[in-house]
């Protein structure tokens, strides 16, 4: 298991290096660090001097090594618009996005597992058919449309829920602004997290159902029945634990995709998170901020996938054995 | 010998789009307490379906159409789901063909053994674990304590089948149905597993229904044989009687196909032709199309199982 974890971490580092190359490429192609630092009202000679001083005339590989070294130390450049270190700007917005993704994931887990299992166990039941039809409709509606429909119904027509912003937040641990601890914050979270989960939820219901159905056909499930076990134990332990493996794998990847969808969701709901800032950075050609976003999101993505793989190893005994070698 | 199991006129069908498939057709047999019966016949004869119907676990779209299955004083065909669950694993256990597929890959051997007992008997984990250890010893696997924590993939096929046997014995059933328990195993291990099964059934006084193609194995392990062909039992009786003096042309053909009976030029005397489709069984004797002795009567009338001079019951118009 230890060797397995080490190998996964090595892979993660490799992926981060690739991300750094992409980030660096964007930065050196379209970015202008001199402008980021001093703005545009500076003479050409001064600019040239500053370029030399910043090492912008060095060979690209040297610049890249410097970029990575700085990045590892938490320096991802300076935001032109905010006049602050880019990483600081991003991290300040991270809690909003993370809480949104967490809430959506929670919705996905809480609904996809029971519905998926039910639909696999009772495929001909009326509700199974209903959920399956709804899930097809669900995947085919774009997130922004779902968001707008939800806003129209619950905010505009019914006035039950707010349609934009995070509401009241509370600062915890000295740096984390959370909306999870106030009633107002929670209310603001409802519509955005439903919208964000609207693509993944149907996908996961279908995935769990398909995997579960396959598992239910296996000999070991028939054997479990022949042993006289209770159906609840057969479904929830014997079958579901085997269903979980492929679901975890796909889940890790989809979580990353969800971060991409936060850009859309946050924009529609004016949710002041990383995705919202990212889109603003694109509009303002704030290259450093944009690259910082890519690196931070890439890092989260890699981190999540590594953790998911380790969890997979814990659930799947065969992986543990290969890791032991 | 008092009767443990008595099956009467059992008919099992599969409802398919092309029509009903009769996998088991009017089958009757009995089994005494602690007795071992071999169920033989070629592929598709309905052996497995017969076995599964005894614990009412026929896969969809199969169903018991008619007949009675009486185990001790329970009528299996009329049990509720809950009552049926109490029979499975507690009174009748099953051993499957492929031990690589029978055990759940993500649960430990210990979990899979203990749950079998605890599904039926109110006992603590500790007590169940003690019985699990005892059963692992019974199937001659070394260091039982270690095995409880292992996963199936850490064991060889032979080991796993031993574990499956140990699981089958967990709740001390009266009957074990073993559906080709050695077919998927290495030839060198087949005999070991068969000996083990025989030894345990004998010492524990457990009845055994051994489903197999292999007449040689059956003759070593069982006291009685039922030969199935196209869903029907065509000959049944004392194992030695049938192996040495088969009366039904099909049984004779099966025995002639055994390697030791075949001559050099024609190593395997296979019975010519194929078994008829079970959706459309021909009228009369289901074997008549492949039978050298076939007469008009055979094409018209289904032969009934009757006691013949050898003492075996044979379903053939011509056997005497
Ligand atoms: N799930 C099913 N759906 C449709 N038909 C089935 C199903 N299971 C079995 N049958 C049919 O029932 C008949 C008997 O099958 P069974 O599995 O009992 O044969 P068998 O004697 O055990 O053969 P084998 O030696 O190959 O295991 C076969 O003709 C098969 O086509
Ligand atoms: Mg079979």
XYZ file of C-alpha atoms and ligand atoms in Angstrom:
677
model
C 0.000 0.000 0.000
C 2.855 2.352 0.835
C 4.541 1.747 -2.519
C 1.208 2.298 -4.207
C 0.746 5.669 -2.502
C 4.295 6.725 -3.369
C 3.716 5.808 -7.000
C 0.478 7.790 -7.115
C 2.175 10.835 -5.614
C 4.954 10.608 -8.193
C 2.324 10.564 -10.926
C 0.606 13.550 -9.342
C 3.870 15.514 -9.359
C 4.354 14.673 -13.028
C 0.872 15.935 -13.897
C 1.542 19.157 -11.951
C 4.716 19.684 -13.995
C 2.726 19.331 -17.208
C 0.212 21.857 -15.868
C 3.063 24.199 -15.036
C 4.306 23.965 -18.637
C 0.854 24.914 -19.914
C 0.537 27.733 -17.405
C 3.990 28.989 -18.235
C 3.293 28.821 -21.974
C 0.166 30.956 -21.584
C 1.980 33.405 -19.373
C 4.957 33.909 -21.673
C 2.813 34.038 -24.816
C 0.149 36.534 -23.766
C 1.193 37.837 -20.382
C 3.043 41.058 -19.691
C 4.605 40.957 -16.223
C 5.962 44.473 -16.579
C 2.484 45.854 -17.001
C 1.334 43.695 -14.074
C 3.911 45.406 -11.893
C 4.055 49.020 -13.018
C 1.072 49.551 -15.314
C 1.300 51.129 -18.770
C 2.457 54.661 -18.019
C 6.160 53.845 -18.130
C 8.712 54.674 -20.822
C 10.095 52.118 -23.247
C 13.654 52.336 -21.851
C 12.483 51.739 -18.323
C 10.454 48.781 -19.571
C 13.481 47.245 -21.274
C 15.512 47.631 -18.118
C 12.771 46.077 -16.049
C 12.473 43.161 -18.503
C 16.192 42.486 -18.158
C 15.963 42.730 -14.395
C 12.999 40.329 -14.236
C 14.882 37.810 -16.348
C 12.378 37.983 -19.198
C 15.203 37.886 -21.737
C 16.573 34.616 -20.357
C 16.119 31.390 -22.358
C 12.630 29.904 -21.928
C 13.689 26.764 -20.007
C 15.452 28.947 -17.440
C 12.345 31.086 -17.117
C 10.231 27.968 -16.714
C 12.411 26.629 -13.915
C 12.097 30.020 -12.223
C 8.312 29.911 -12.733
C 8.085 26.480 -11.098
C 10.431 27.426 -8.256
C 8.372 30.525 -7.532
C 5.126 28.599 -7.834
C 6.276 25.997 -5.337
C 6.979 28.858 -2.931
C 3.487 30.201 -3.491
C 4.398 32.983 -5.888
C 2.238 32.787 -9.007
C 2.737 36.334 -10.167
C 0.945 39.581 -9.575
C -2.665 40.363 -10.471
C -2.749 43.467 -12.649
C -6.304 44.374 -11.689
C -6.267 43.643 -7.961
C -2.707 44.893 -7.384
C -2.084 41.860 -5.203
C -0.303 38.496 -5.489
C -2.453 36.369 -7.807
C -2.429 33.377 -5.480
C -3.776 35.499 -2.637
C -6.662 36.679 -4.802
C -7.507 33.120 -5.880
C -7.246 31.598 -2.423
C -9.488 34.236 -0.966
C -12.195 33.084 -3.382
C -11.487 29.378 -2.945
C -13.797 28.746 0.033
C -16.824 29.897 -1.959
C -16.085 27.463 -4.788
C -15.099 24.596 -2.515
C -18.282 24.931 -0.477
C -20.337 24.993 -3.651
C -18.634 21.865 -5.008
C -18.929 20.097 -1.653
C -22.639 20.821 -1.439
C -23.213 19.599 -4.976
C -21.204 16.455 -4.305
C -23.276 15.848 -1.210
C -26.477 16.179 -3.233
C -25.078 13.782 -5.833
C -24.021 11.158 -3.275
C -27.220 11.376 -1.229
C -29.492 10.959 -4.230
C -27.567 8.880 -6.759
C -26.770 5.977 -4.431
C -30.276 5.100 -3.214
C -31.900 5.866 -6.558
C -29.249 3.972 -8.525
C -29.500 0.929 -6.279
C -33.285 0.979 -6.327
C -33.401 1.241 -10.114
C -31.008 -1.695 -10.454
C -32.815 -3.923 -7.986
C -36.313 -3.150 -9.260
C -35.797 -2.289 -12.920
C -39.458 -2.643 -13.815
C -40.821 -0.564 -10.969
C -42.734 2.572 -11.965
C -40.348 4.858 -10.059
C -37.291 3.213 -11.599
C -38.619 3.915 -15.051
C -39.550 7.444 -14.043
C -36.089 8.188 -12.631
C -34.410 6.718 -15.689
C -36.463 8.861 -18.048
C -35.874 11.960 -15.913
C -32.149 11.266 -15.845
C -31.996 11.293 -19.635
C -33.774 14.644 -19.649
C -31.452 15.793 -16.848
C -28.160 15.158 -18.650
C -29.378 16.858 -21.786
C -30.330 20.203 -20.198
C -27.333 22.564 -20.013
C -26.336 23.802 -16.560
C -27.057 27.472 -17.286
C -30.564 26.635 -18.472
C -31.245 24.605 -15.328
C -29.925 27.536 -13.324
C -32.143 30.045 -15.075
C -35.225 27.845 -14.739
C -34.516 27.353 -11.023
C -34.026 31.079 -10.515
C -37.256 31.817 -12.343
C -39.308 29.353 -10.294
C -37.836 29.649 -6.804
C -36.526 33.200 -6.750
C -38.639 35.213 -9.159
C -42.017 33.484 -8.895
C -42.082 31.914 -5.441
C -39.607 34.219 -3.636
C -38.447 31.249 -1.584
C -34.760 31.466 -2.268
C -32.259 34.179 -3.186
C -30.944 34.126 -6.731
C -27.463 35.618 -6.448
C -24.501 36.062 -4.126
C -23.392 34.082 -1.107
C -25.458 35.837 1.561
C -24.075 36.204 5.082
C -20.754 34.568 5.663
C -18.778 33.938 8.811
C -14.998 33.889 9.036
C -13.543 30.731 10.578
C -9.948 29.653 11.231
C -8.992 33.234 10.488
C -9.091 32.916 6.684
C -12.110 30.882 5.581
C -15.330 32.751 4.837
C -18.043 30.144 5.187
C -21.687 30.375 4.201
C -22.443 27.059 5.835
C -22.937 28.468 9.321
C -25.623 31.027 8.692
C -29.209 30.415 7.663
C -28.894 33.100 5.009
C -25.693 31.537 3.647
C -27.324 28.138 3.414
C -30.336 29.549 1.592
C -28.020 31.170 -0.939
C -26.276 27.845 -1.458
C -29.376 25.866 -2.451
C -29.994 26.931 -6.046
C -26.335 27.082 -7.158
C -25.545 23.626 -5.779
C -28.644 22.090 -7.343
C -27.697 23.622 -10.679
C -24.125 22.423 -10.423
C -25.210 18.876 -9.559
C -27.844 18.762 -12.273
C -25.475 17.308 -14.888
C -23.603 14.876 -12.672
C -26.543 13.531 -10.676
C -28.302 11.822 -13.599
C -24.942 10.571 -14.835
C -24.182 8.977 -11.502
C -27.646 7.474 -11.135
C -27.221 5.796 -14.503
C -23.681 4.719 -13.736
C -24.559 3.182 -10.367
C -27.585 1.462 -11.847
C -25.626 -0.006 -14.767
C -22.739 -1.232 -12.612
C -25.080 -2.593 -9.973
C -27.142 -4.492 -12.541
C -24.020 -6.104 -13.869
C -22.890 -7.106 -10.386
C -26.319 -8.555 -9.592
C -25.863 -11.028 -12.445
C -22.660 -12.497 -11.030
C -22.204 -15.901 -9.471
C -21.156 -14.496 -6.135
C -24.484 -12.724 -5.754
C -26.310 -15.932 -6.636
C -24.137 -17.717 -4.098
C -24.959 -15.093 -1.484
C -28.634 -15.781 -2.146
C -28.030 -19.532 -1.930
C -26.464 -18.918 1.489
C -29.780 -17.522 2.646
C -28.598 -13.983 3.371
C -31.122 -11.180 3.739
C -31.705 -9.286 0.511
C -30.788 -5.997 2.182
C -27.362 -7.380 3.043
C -26.898 -8.807 -0.459
C -27.778 -5.511 -2.127
C -26.148 -3.027 0.213
C -23.002 -4.931 1.133
C -22.255 -7.704 -1.376
C -23.430 -5.940 -4.501
C -22.921 -2.279 -3.666
C -19.355 -2.671 -2.458
C -18.478 -4.138 -5.847
C -20.415 -1.415 -7.616
C -18.464 1.204 -5.711
C -15.111 0.516 -7.376
C -15.921 1.718 -10.894
C -18.098 4.479 -9.460
C -15.202 5.860 -7.414
C -12.959 5.938 -10.471
C -15.458 7.818 -12.572
C -16.384 9.951 -9.579
C -12.848 11.291 -9.231
C -12.719 12.398 -12.834
C -16.205 13.889 -12.732
C -15.373 15.917 -9.648
C -12.744 17.634 -11.761
C -15.262 18.261 -14.505
C -17.537 19.778 -11.910
C -14.894 22.362 -11.047
C -15.007 23.407 -14.688
C -18.781 23.764 -14.475
C -18.390 26.056 -11.469
C -17.306 28.791 -13.890
C -20.770 28.693 -15.464
C -22.720 28.270 -12.268
C -20.831 30.984 -10.435
C -21.370 33.406 -13.269
C -25.120 32.811 -13.460
C -25.526 33.139 -9.681
C -22.947 35.915 -9.236
C -21.250 33.526 -6.846
C -17.983 35.174 -5.783
C -15.781 32.116 -6.195
C -12.723 31.140 -8.195
C -14.714 30.475 -11.351
C -16.290 33.922 -11.199
C -12.891 35.552 -10.720
C -11.484 33.466 -13.557
C -14.019 34.751 -16.040
C -13.347 38.319 -14.892
C -9.624 37.713 -15.295
C -10.205 36.582 -18.867
C -12.245 39.715 -19.626
C -9.556 41.967 -18.130
C -6.644 40.048 -19.708
C -5.324 39.595 -16.177
C -2.916 36.866 -17.330
C -1.221 36.176 -14.020
C -4.542 35.697 -12.286
C -5.742 33.479 -15.101
C -2.641 31.294 -14.921
C -2.859 31.186 -11.142
C -6.426 29.927 -11.483
C -5.325 27.172 -13.873
C -2.522 26.077 -11.578
C -4.685 26.110 -8.439
C -7.572 24.267 -10.107
C -5.102 21.826 -11.654
C -3.660 21.246 -8.214
C -7.080 20.613 -6.667
C -7.931 18.260 -9.526
C -4.721 16.271 -9.102
C -5.116 16.211 -5.323
C -8.685 14.927 -5.528
C -7.767 12.257 -8.045
C -4.866 11.043 -5.960
C -7.032 10.856 -2.852
C -9.733 9.030 -4.842
C -7.192 6.494 -6.090
C -5.969 5.857 -2.569
C -9.571 5.353 -1.396
C -10.066 2.999 -4.322
C -7.057 1.059 -3.128
C -8.595 0.806 0.319
C -11.907 -0.529 -1.003
C -10.374 -2.903 -3.514
C -8.321 -5.672 -1.908
C -6.580 -6.591 -5.182
C -4.984 -3.156 -5.467
C -3.648 -3.434 -1.963
C -1.887 -6.656 -2.860
C -0.207 -5.275 -5.954
C 0.852 -2.288 -3.898
C 2.411 -4.585 -1.312
C 4.774 -6.167 -3.807
C -33.452 -44.987 5.582
C -35.891 -42.147 6.223
C -36.572 -39.777 3.380
C -34.856 -36.391 3.391
C -36.022 -35.074 0.063
C -38.755 -36.182 -2.236
C -39.344 -34.549 -5.601
C -42.531 -35.433 -7.418
C -43.457 -34.608 -10.986
C -41.378 -31.449 -10.957
C -41.698 -29.363 -14.087
C -39.665 -26.180 -14.544
C -40.181 -23.867 -17.472
C -38.549 -20.768 -18.860
C -40.905 -18.258 -20.400
C -39.097 -17.156 -23.531
C -40.212 -15.044 -26.447
C -40.279 -18.079 -28.756
C -42.468 -19.946 -26.275
C -42.079 -21.934 -23.089
C -38.884 -23.914 -22.693
C -39.339 -26.998 -20.539
C -35.977 -27.402 -18.827
C -37.196 -29.961 -16.290
C -40.017 -32.235 -17.369
C -42.007 -34.262 -14.861
C -39.013 -35.276 -12.780
C -39.382 -37.415 -9.653
C -36.746 -38.762 -7.308
C -36.111 -39.207 -3.608
C -33.080 -38.941 -1.397
C -32.572 -40.573 1.986
C -30.938 -38.847 4.954
C -27.167 -38.842 4.388
C -27.565 -40.416 0.970
C -25.549 -39.336 -2.081
C -27.194 -39.104 -5.479
C -25.470 -38.386 -8.789
C -27.345 -36.330 -11.358
C -25.711 -36.953 -14.732
C -26.432 -36.098 -18.323
C -24.987 -34.039 -21.121
C -24.902 -30.258 -21.285
C -28.338 -28.643 -21.312
C -30.108 -31.713 -19.927
C -31.567 -29.654 -17.064
C -29.316 -30.779 -14.230
C -28.462 -27.325 -12.889
C -32.022 -26.103 -13.221
C -33.183 -29.124 -11.224
C -30.587 -28.329 -8.572
C -31.540 -24.667 -8.299
C -35.248 -25.430 -8.187
C -34.641 -27.356 -4.956
C -33.863 -24.036 -3.261
C -36.247 -22.117 -5.494
C -33.448 -20.032 -6.963
C -34.030 -20.515 -10.678
C -32.842 -17.531 -12.661
C -35.356 -15.410 -14.534
C -37.476 -16.108 -16.564
C -37.612 -19.613 -15.107
C -40.345 -20.824 -12.766
C -41.606 -24.021 -11.189
C -44.611 -24.890 -13.303
C -45.915 -27.855 -11.333
C -44.911 -30.634 -9.010
C -43.845 -30.891 -5.430
C -40.527 -30.673 -3.618
C -40.695 -31.935 -0.077
C -37.680 -31.464 2.167
C -38.086 -33.044 5.611
C -41.625 -31.838 6.276
C -41.410 -28.606 4.295
C -43.091 -28.117 0.925
C -40.469 -25.982 -0.852
C -42.699 -24.932 -3.736
C -45.145 -23.202 -1.418
C -42.777 -21.325 0.876
C -42.876 -17.564 1.329
C -39.698 -15.639 0.448
C -38.736 -15.308 4.103
C -39.291 -18.973 4.836
C -37.386 -19.907 1.674
C -34.448 -17.797 2.804
C -34.317 -19.834 6.011
C -34.056 -23.049 4.005
C -31.215 -21.809 1.793
C -27.861 -22.297 3.453
C -29.412 -23.608 6.654
C -31.102 -26.806 5.461
C -29.883 -27.001 1.868
C -26.508 -25.580 0.801
C -25.157 -25.205 -2.664
C -21.667 -25.461 -4.132
C -21.133 -23.870 -7.527
C -18.967 -24.814 -10.423
C -16.377 -22.064 -10.537
C -14.811 -21.149 -7.197
C -13.123 -18.157 -8.848
C -16.551 -16.580 -9.306
C -18.428 -17.851 -6.270
C -16.752 -15.827 -3.548
C -17.259 -12.103 -3.283
C -13.959 -10.435 -4.274
C -14.243 -7.484 -1.893
C -15.209 -9.290 1.312
C -12.866 -11.336 3.487
C -13.222 -15.090 3.763
C -14.092 -14.598 7.437
C -16.957 -12.232 6.652
C -18.348 -14.574 4.039
C -18.223 -17.553 6.372
C -19.548 -15.875 9.469
C -22.469 -14.154 7.746
C -23.695 -17.533 6.516
C -24.140 -18.807 10.033
C -25.420 -15.547 11.465
C -28.097 -15.322 8.776
C -29.679 -18.412 10.289
C -28.571 -18.935 13.839
C -28.688 -16.372 16.612
C -25.080 -16.437 17.767
C -22.352 -13.941 18.533
C -19.566 -13.055 16.123
C -17.136 -14.872 18.391
C -19.108 -18.093 18.320
C -19.557 -17.875 14.556
C -15.840 -17.246 14.156
C -15.025 -20.315 16.218
C -17.216 -22.437 13.977
C -15.664 -20.861 10.884
C -12.185 -21.786 12.161
C -13.338 -25.299 12.887
C -14.773 -25.651 9.381
C -11.600 -24.339 7.736
C -9.762 -27.069 9.609
C -12.296 -29.624 8.417
C -11.512 -28.798 4.794
C -7.794 -29.223 5.540
C -6.586 -25.675 4.989
C -3.540 -24.749 7.081
C -3.392 -21.715 9.433
C -7.158 -21.035 9.631
C -6.778 -17.826 11.692
C -4.859 -16.207 8.866
C -7.414 -17.320 6.275
C -10.268 -15.487 7.952
C -8.607 -12.170 7.165
C -7.680 -13.034 3.588
C -9.516 -12.105 0.424
C -10.499 -14.709 -2.188
C -7.881 -13.559 -4.692
C -5.153 -14.464 -2.241
C -6.058 -18.138 -2.642
C -5.802 -20.696 -5.435
C -8.867 -22.182 -7.119
C -8.616 -25.411 -5.141
C -8.333 -23.471 -1.868
C -11.343 -21.374 -2.751
C -13.451 -24.419 -3.490
C -12.452 -25.787 -0.085
C -13.593 -22.518 1.443
C -16.874 -22.770 -0.481
C -17.335 -26.260 0.955
C -16.566 -24.909 4.415
C -19.178 -22.184 3.871
C -21.719 -24.761 2.713
C -21.205 -26.628 5.990
C -21.460 -23.521 8.235
C -25.065 -23.988 9.313
C -24.909 -27.806 9.326
C -27.343 -28.398 6.451
C -29.049 -31.723 5.775
C -28.318 -31.557 2.064
C -25.603 -30.152 -0.157
C -26.193 -29.670 -3.862
C -22.842 -29.595 -5.657
C -23.135 -28.405 -9.254
C -20.038 -29.651 -11.065
C -17.831 -28.690 -8.115
C -14.580 -29.739 -9.774
C -15.116 -28.954 -13.455
C -13.387 -25.579 -13.265
C -10.406 -26.901 -11.346
C -7.011 -28.214 -12.319
C -7.171 -31.962 -13.058
C -4.702 -32.730 -10.282
C -6.905 -31.011 -7.729
C -10.224 -32.405 -8.917
C -9.779 -35.742 -7.151
C -8.675 -34.051 -3.909
C -11.761 -31.863 -3.787
C -14.060 -34.756 -4.640
C -12.500 -36.914 -1.907
C -12.900 -34.082 0.562
C -16.551 -33.623 -0.338
C -17.165 -37.351 0.002
C -15.323 -37.521 3.320
C -17.232 -34.607 4.818
C -20.647 -35.733 3.641
C -19.950 -39.154 5.104
C -18.622 -37.962 8.474
C -21.221 -35.223 8.931
C -24.079 -37.365 7.643
C -24.990 -34.767 5.031
C -26.957 -35.761 1.952
C -25.374 -34.891 -1.391
C -26.724 -34.288 -4.843
C -23.743 -34.299 -7.155
C -24.389 -32.772 -10.551
C -21.828 -33.726 -13.175
C -21.110 -34.969 -16.673
C -18.560 -37.356 -15.292
C -19.871 -40.889 -14.783
C -16.510 -42.045 -13.483
C -16.630 -39.558 -10.599
C -20.251 -40.340 -9.845
C -19.533 -44.040 -9.579
C -16.880 -43.360 -6.932
C -18.843 -40.899 -4.844
C -22.549 -41.680 -4.970
C -24.778 -44.545 -3.988
C -27.488 -43.794 -6.529
C -27.646 -42.178 -9.952
C -30.308 -40.359 -11.921
C -29.533 -39.961 -15.612
C -31.179 -36.934 -17.217
C -31.850 -36.393 -20.869
C -33.678 -33.387 -22.331
C -35.238 -32.474 -18.993
C -36.380 -35.986 -18.095
C -34.918 -38.691 -15.927
C -34.377 -41.674 -18.207
C -32.782 -44.076 -15.777
C -32.275 -44.112 -12.032
C -31.138 -46.647 -9.489
C -28.149 -48.089 -7.651
C -24.898 -46.577 -8.933
C -23.003 -49.832 -9.383
C -25.979 -51.475 -11.083
C -26.287 -48.649 -13.578
C -22.578 -48.258 -14.249
C -22.100 -51.962 -14.857
C -25.470 -52.905 -16.346
C -27.007 -49.802 -17.946
C -30.463 -50.468 -19.368
C -31.336 -47.242 -21.183
C -29.709 -46.813 -24.608
C -28.721 -43.264 -23.617
C -26.968 -44.433 -20.447
C -25.281 -47.151 -22.461
C -24.106 -44.525 -24.920
C -22.767 -42.295 -22.123
C -20.809 -45.163 -20.632
C -19.447 -46.235 -23.989
C -18.170 -42.690 -24.460
C -15.998 -42.917 -21.345
C -12.290 -43.028 -22.298
C -11.613 -46.450 -20.734
C -14.422 -48.008 -22.769
C -13.322 -46.517 -26.040
C -11.041 -48.438 -28.313
C -7.915 -47.091 -29.902
C -9.247 -46.272 -33.362
C -12.272 -44.456 -32.084
C -11.120 -42.984 -28.826
C -14.387 -41.371 -27.925
C -17.532 -43.201 -28.922
C -19.722 -40.131 -28.863
C -23.450 -40.673 -29.209
C -24.298 -39.433 -32.715
C -26.659 -36.471 -33.087
C -27.599 -33.702 -30.646
C -30.140 -33.304 -27.876
C -33.452 -31.881 -29.145
C -34.340 -28.275 -28.414
C -36.193 -28.024 -25.134
C -38.657 -25.572 -26.631
C -39.873 -28.255 -29.020
C -39.303 -31.690 -27.555
C -40.385 -34.340 -30.093
C -43.336 -36.555 -29.173
C -42.638 -39.938 -27.636
C -39.255 -40.778 -26.166
C -37.061 -37.681 -26.273
C -34.067 -39.840 -27.190
C -35.668 -41.640 -30.162
C -33.973 -39.482 -32.813
C -30.563 -40.656 -31.651
C -31.464 -44.208 -30.708
C -30.364 -47.219 -32.806
C -33.231 -49.293 -31.471
C -35.956 -46.757 -32.234
C -39.371 -48.199 -33.140
C -42.783 -46.711 -33.941
C -43.906 -46.892 -30.317
C -40.876 -44.802 -29.288
C -41.950 -41.974 -31.596
C -45.484 -41.891 -30.232
C -45.537 -42.559 -26.530
C -43.453 -41.105 -23.713
C -41.957 -44.057 -21.845
C -42.524 -44.045 -18.074
C -39.899 -44.912 -15.456
C -40.469 -48.573 -14.621
C -38.513 -50.980 -12.504
C -36.539 -53.382 -14.661
C -34.879 -56.713 -13.990
C -31.668 -54.988 -12.783
C -33.623 -53.169 -10.067
C -33.098 -49.788 -11.756
C -36.001 -47.680 -12.973
C -35.731 -47.097 -16.705
C -37.818 -44.968 -19.047
C -37.526 -47.024 -22.201
C -40.128 -49.079 -24.053
C -37.563 -51.653 -25.091
C -35.441 -52.191 -21.998
C -36.320 -55.260 -19.996
N -31.705 -18.253 -17.553
C -32.140 -19.069 -18.526
N -32.889 -18.578 -19.537
C -33.320 -19.380 -20.525
N -33.081 -20.695 -20.588
C -32.347 -21.255 -19.628
C -31.833 -20.478 -18.539
N -31.140 -21.295 -17.731
C -31.205 -22.522 -18.278
N -31.935 -22.511 -19.412
C -32.231 -23.653 -20.281
O -32.535 -24.756 -19.495
C -31.928 -25.921 -20.033
C -31.230 -26.699 -18.965
O -30.149 -25.962 -18.495
P -29.200 -26.471 -17.325
O -28.341 -25.331 -16.970
O -30.001 -27.075 -16.247
O -28.369 -27.591 -18.057
P -27.268 -28.517 -17.407
O -27.775 -29.903 -17.507
O -26.908 -28.033 -16.072
O -26.101 -28.338 -18.444
P -24.554 -28.062 -18.142
O -23.946 -29.418 -18.017
O -24.093 -27.379 -19.384
O -24.432 -27.233 -16.906
C -30.991 -25.478 -21.126
O -31.506 -25.917 -22.364
C -31.004 -23.991 -21.089
O -31.129 -23.490 -22.388
Mg -25.216 -26.980 -15.292
